[in-house]
mmCIF file of C-alpha atoms and ligand atoms in Angstrom:
data_model
loop_
_atom_site.group_PDB
_atom_site.id
_atom_site.type_symbol
_atom_site.label_atom_id
_atom_site.label_comp_id
_atom_site.label_asym_id
_atom_site.label_seq_id
_atom_site.Cartn_x
_atom_site.Cartn_y
_atom_site.Cartn_z
ATOM 1 C CA MET A 1 25.532 49.721 23.143
ATOM 2 C CA ASP A 2 28.372 52.194 23.521
ATOM 3 C CA LEU A 3 28.889 53.032 27.194
ATOM 4 C CA ALA A 4 28.868 56.813 26.651
ATOM 5 C CA SER A 5 25.563 56.592 24.818
ATOM 6 C CA TYR A 6 23.782 55.349 27.937
ATOM 7 C CA ALA A 7 23.479 59.003 28.920
ATOM 8 C CA ASP A 8 21.278 59.484 25.849
ATOM 9 C CA LEU A 9 18.646 57.388 27.620
ATOM 10 C CA VAL A 10 18.246 60.262 30.059
ATOM 11 C CA ILE A 11 17.689 62.852 27.335
ATOM 12 C CA GLU A 12 15.350 60.656 25.307
ATOM 13 C CA LEU A 13 13.127 59.864 28.271
ATOM 14 C CA VAL A 14 13.004 63.292 29.922
ATOM 15 C CA ASN A 15 12.342 65.051 26.624
ATOM 16 C CA THR A 16 9.161 63.067 26.014
ATOM 17 C CA GLN A 17 7.610 65.611 28.367
ATOM 18 C CA ASP A 18 6.769 68.611 26.239
ATOM 19 C CA PRO A 19 4.748 71.281 28.079
ATOM 20 C CA ALA A 20 2.252 71.271 25.215
ATOM 21 C CA GLU A 21 1.984 67.528 24.843
ATOM 22 C CA ASP A 22 3.201 64.569 26.882
ATOM 23 C CA SER A 23 4.422 62.059 24.334
ATOM 24 C CA LEU A 24 4.749 59.269 26.902
ATOM 25 C CA ARG A 25 1.081 58.833 27.643
ATOM 26 C CA ASP A 26 0.399 55.203 26.705
ATOM 27 C CA LEU A 27 2.047 51.854 26.070
ATOM 28 C CA ASP A 28 2.343 52.499 22.331
ATOM 29 C CA ALA A 29 4.360 55.609 23.100
ATOM 30 C CA LEU A 30 6.611 53.619 25.432
ATOM 31 C CA HIS A 31 7.141 50.961 22.735
ATOM 32 C CA GLU A 32 8.072 53.763 20.373
ATOM 33 C CA LEU A 33 10.640 55.142 22.840
ATOM 34 C CA LEU A 34 12.197 51.697 23.345
ATOM 35 C CA LYS A 35 12.173 50.702 19.689
ATOM 36 C CA ILE A 36 15.655 52.016 18.990
ATOM 37 C CA ARG A 37 17.016 50.165 22.029
ATOM 38 C CA PRO A 38 16.595 46.470 21.343
ATOM 39 C CA HIS A 39 18.405 45.628 24.588
ATOM 40 C CA LEU A 40 15.817 47.470 26.583
ATOM 41 C CA SER A 41 12.812 45.906 24.968
ATOM 42 C CA GLY A 42 10.608 43.304 26.575
ATOM 43 C CA ARG A 43 7.070 42.835 27.771
ATOM 44 C CA ILE A 44 5.705 46.071 29.208
ATOM 45 C CA THR A 45 2.582 46.752 31.196
ATOM 46 C CA ARG A 46 0.739 49.768 32.483
ATOM 47 C CA ARG A 47 2.801 49.522 35.671
ATOM 48 C CA ASP A 48 5.993 49.774 33.648
ATOM 49 C CA LEU A 49 4.650 52.905 31.993
ATOM 50 C CA ASP A 50 3.990 54.413 35.424
ATOM 51 C CA ALA A 51 7.492 53.431 36.546
ATOM 52 C CA MET A 52 8.992 55.060 33.451
ATOM 53 C CA ARG A 53 7.055 58.251 34.085
ATOM 54 C CA GLU A 54 8.285 58.280 37.678
ATOM 55 C CA LEU A 55 11.838 57.729 36.496
ATOM 56 C CA ARG A 56 11.373 60.601 34.060
ATOM 57 C CA ALA A 57 10.408 62.931 36.915
ATOM 58 C CA GLU A 58 13.389 61.812 39.006
ATOM 59 C CA LEU A 59 15.811 62.350 36.152
ATOM 60 C CA ARG A 60 14.368 65.784 35.406
ATOM 61 C CA ALA A 61 14.727 66.735 39.071
ATOM 62 C CA ILE A 62 18.469 66.092 38.805
ATOM 63 C CA PHE A 63 18.690 68.595 35.941
ATOM 64 C CA VAL A 64 16.540 71.104 37.797
ATOM 65 C CA SER A 65 18.757 70.932 40.911
ATOM 66 C CA ALA A 66 21.927 71.124 38.822
ATOM 67 C CA THR A 67 20.789 74.136 36.792
ATOM 68 C CA GLU A 68 19.614 75.904 39.956
ATOM 69 C CA GLY A 69 23.156 75.522 41.263
ATOM 70 C CA ASP A 70 22.298 72.943 43.929
ATOM 71 C CA GLU A 71 24.900 70.377 42.958
ATOM 72 C CA GLU A 72 24.636 68.471 46.233
ATOM 73 C CA ALA A 73 20.917 67.885 45.732
ATOM 74 C CA ALA A 74 21.469 66.798 42.142
ATOM 75 C CA ILE A 75 24.129 64.306 43.176
ATOM 76 C CA ASP A 76 22.031 63.027 46.099
ATOM 77 C CA ARG A 77 19.201 62.334 43.692
ATOM 78 C CA LEU A 78 21.497 60.599 41.240
ATOM 79 C CA ASN A 79 23.078 58.525 43.999
ATOM 80 C CA SER A 80 19.708 57.282 45.168
ATOM 81 C CA LEU A 81 18.857 56.234 41.603
ATOM 82 C CA LEU A 82 22.183 54.382 41.391
ATOM 83 C CA ILE A 83 21.379 52.551 44.619
ATOM 84 C CA GLN A 84 17.806 51.738 43.625
ATOM 85 C CA HIS A 85 18.796 50.490 40.175
ATOM 86 C CA PRO A 86 22.162 48.746 40.314
ATOM 87 C CA VAL A 87 23.859 47.797 37.042
ATOM 88 C CA HIS A 88 24.532 44.178 36.082
ATOM 89 C CA PRO A 89 27.417 44.495 33.660
ATOM 90 C CA GLN A 90 27.863 41.880 30.951
ATOM 91 C CA MET A 91 30.237 41.699 28.020
ATOM 92 C CA SER A 92 28.370 41.116 24.814
ATOM 93 C CA GLY A 93 29.258 40.634 21.147
ATOM 94 C CA HIS A 94 25.985 40.268 19.283
ATOM 95 C CA ASP A 95 25.196 41.096 15.657
ATOM 96 C CA GLY A 96 28.804 41.027 14.496
ATOM 97 C CA GLN A 97 29.802 43.907 16.775
ATOM 98 C CA ARG A 98 33.102 43.870 18.654
ATOM 99 C CA TRP A 99 32.975 42.889 22.324
ATOM 100 C CA HIS A 100 31.349 45.647 24.295
ATOM 101 C CA LEU A 101 29.879 46.305 27.693
ATOM 102 C CA HIS A 102 26.177 46.107 28.454
ATOM 103 C CA LEU A 103 25.207 47.596 31.782
ATOM 104 C CA THR A 104 21.912 45.879 32.246
ATOM 105 C CA GLU A 105 20.801 42.433 31.178
ATOM 106 C CA GLY A 106 18.177 41.339 33.674
ATOM 107 C CA GLY A 107 15.128 42.775 35.392
ATOM 108 C CA SER A 108 12.076 44.695 34.221
ATOM 109 C CA VAL A 109 12.258 47.171 31.354
ATOM 110 C CA PRO A 110 12.022 50.239 33.655
ATOM 111 C CA ASP A 111 14.694 48.778 35.960
ATOM 112 C CA ARG A 112 17.071 48.201 33.092
ATOM 113 C CA TYR A 113 16.322 51.610 31.625
ATOM 114 C CA ALA A 114 16.864 53.280 35.004
ATOM 115 C CA ALA A 115 20.137 51.450 35.661
ATOM 116 C CA GLY A 116 21.501 52.384 32.236
ATOM 117 C CA ALA A 117 20.301 55.984 32.429
ATOM 118 C CA ALA A 118 21.640 56.578 35.954
ATOM 119 C CA MET A 119 25.023 55.061 35.162
ATOM 120 C CA GLY A 120 25.211 56.939 31.856
ATOM 121 C CA LEU A 121 24.488 60.207 33.646
ATOM 122 C CA ALA A 122 27.035 59.416 36.370
ATOM 123 C CA VAL A 123 29.727 58.750 33.754
ATOM 124 C CA LYS A 124 28.786 61.901 31.872
ATOM 125 C CA ILE A 125 28.993 64.097 34.989
ATOM 126 C CA SER A 126 32.287 62.477 36.049
ATOM 127 C CA ASP A 127 33.815 63.047 32.609
ATOM 128 C CA GLN A 128 32.481 66.457 31.681
ATOM 129 C CA GLY A 129 31.252 68.141 34.853
ATOM 130 C CA ILE A 130 27.845 68.735 36.364
ATOM 131 C CA ASP A 131 27.692 72.242 34.855
ATOM 132 C CA ARG A 132 27.150 70.531 31.481
ATOM 133 C CA LEU A 133 23.576 69.684 32.436
ATOM 134 C CA GLY A 134 21.164 72.158 30.894
ATOM 135 C CA ILE A 135 17.472 72.948 30.523
ATOM 136 C CA CYS A 136 16.271 74.825 27.446
ATOM 137 C CA ARG A 137 15.661 78.547 28.105
ATOM 138 C CA ALA A 138 13.048 78.946 25.380
ATOM 139 C CA ALA A 139 9.750 80.074 26.868
ATOM 140 C CA SER A 140 7.637 77.132 25.731
ATOM 141 C CA CYS A 141 10.237 74.397 26.091
ATOM 142 C CA ARG A 142 11.469 72.297 29.011
ATOM 143 C CA ASN A 143 13.835 70.006 27.129
ATOM 144 C CA ILE A 144 17.064 68.993 28.794
ATOM 145 C CA PHE A 145 20.466 68.701 27.100
ATOM 146 C CA PHE A 146 24.156 68.113 27.689
ATOM 147 C CA ASP A 147 26.174 71.195 26.849
ATOM 148 C CA THR A 148 29.085 70.129 24.659
ATOM 149 C CA THR A 149 30.255 73.616 23.629
ATOM 150 C CA ALA A 150 33.873 74.485 24.434
ATOM 151 C CA ASP A 151 32.908 77.380 26.697
ATOM 152 C CA GLY A 152 29.720 75.937 28.208
ATOM 153 C CA SER A 153 27.553 78.572 26.558
ATOM 154 C CA ARG A 154 24.649 76.468 25.294
ATOM 155 C CA ARG A 155 21.244 77.871 26.288
ATOM 156 C CA TYR A 156 18.749 76.036 24.081
ATOM 157 C CA CYS A 157 17.922 72.427 23.332
ATOM 158 C CA SER A 158 17.879 72.916 19.573
ATOM 159 C CA ASP A 159 18.441 75.394 16.752
ATOM 160 C CA ARG A 160 14.680 75.675 16.530
ATOM 161 C CA CYS A 161 14.380 76.913 20.126
ATOM 162 C CA ALA A 162 17.403 79.206 19.744
ATOM 163 C CA GLY A 163 15.799 80.722 16.632
ATOM 164 C CA ARG A 164 12.442 81.215 18.331
ATOM 165 C CA ALA A 165 14.098 82.888 21.332
ATOM 166 C CA THR A 166 16.011 85.281 19.062
ATOM 167 C CA GLU A 167 12.786 86.192 17.275
ATOM 168 C CA ALA A 168 10.984 86.737 20.582
ATOM 169 C CA ALA A 169 13.791 88.967 21.887
ATOM 170 C CA TYR A 170 13.720 90.963 18.657
ATOM 171 C CA ALA A 171 9.942 91.383 18.847
ATOM 172 C CA ALA A 172 10.240 92.490 22.494
ATOM 173 C CA ARG A 173 12.886 95.058 21.565
ATOM 174 C CA LEU A 174 10.675 96.406 18.773
ATOM 175 C CA ALA A 175 7.687 96.654 21.123
ATOM 176 C CA ASN A 176 9.843 98.497 23.636
ATOM 177 C CA THR A 177 11.072 100.965 21.037
ATOM 178 C CA ASP A 178 7.478 101.557 19.876
ATOM 179 C CA GLN A 179 6.397 102.268 23.435
ATOM 180 C CA ARG A 180 9.244 104.686 24.002
ATOM 181 C CA ASP A 181 8.581 106.505 20.772
ATOM 182 C CA GLY A 182 4.851 106.582 21.452
ATOM 183 C CA GLY A 183 5.431 108.143 24.872
ATOM 184 C CA GLN A 184 7.332 111.150 23.546
HETATM 185 ZN ZN1 ZN B 201 13.968 73.846 23.575
#
């Protein structure tokens, strides 16, 4: 696994929590989340699911603090995750890939996931800045993202949410105009 892509673990886990539907509600859903990460697979139990949901809340809290401008709180939260879930780096060269670094080889699935996610996020923030952490501004969305635009102008998690927000703003403007016209 590419070291930079460990930060994707954060996004993938936190964004299972849609306001309309929590897609991490049972063990099948957790298997589904881990499927694309063979290194993070293993036997999982109900307790692991609970641990993953707790981790999800902790990771989201980092984004909430960061986007509210409380960088110290965000970093404090991240530091406690790094302490709770230390990495166990190992060089690996499986499946014909070149030698590369794995951050987490031992421990329970949630522990390994947490160690990888926390380190990935730490690397991301160190490289690109904490102001790159974002939460979607669309009304019905809480997805998180890393802003990779040159000027740090990203507001939405996806084109879909950006499109919906534009439509909503347009509808609001129309309603406003109607009201004004009606009042005269
Ligand atoms: Zn969104």
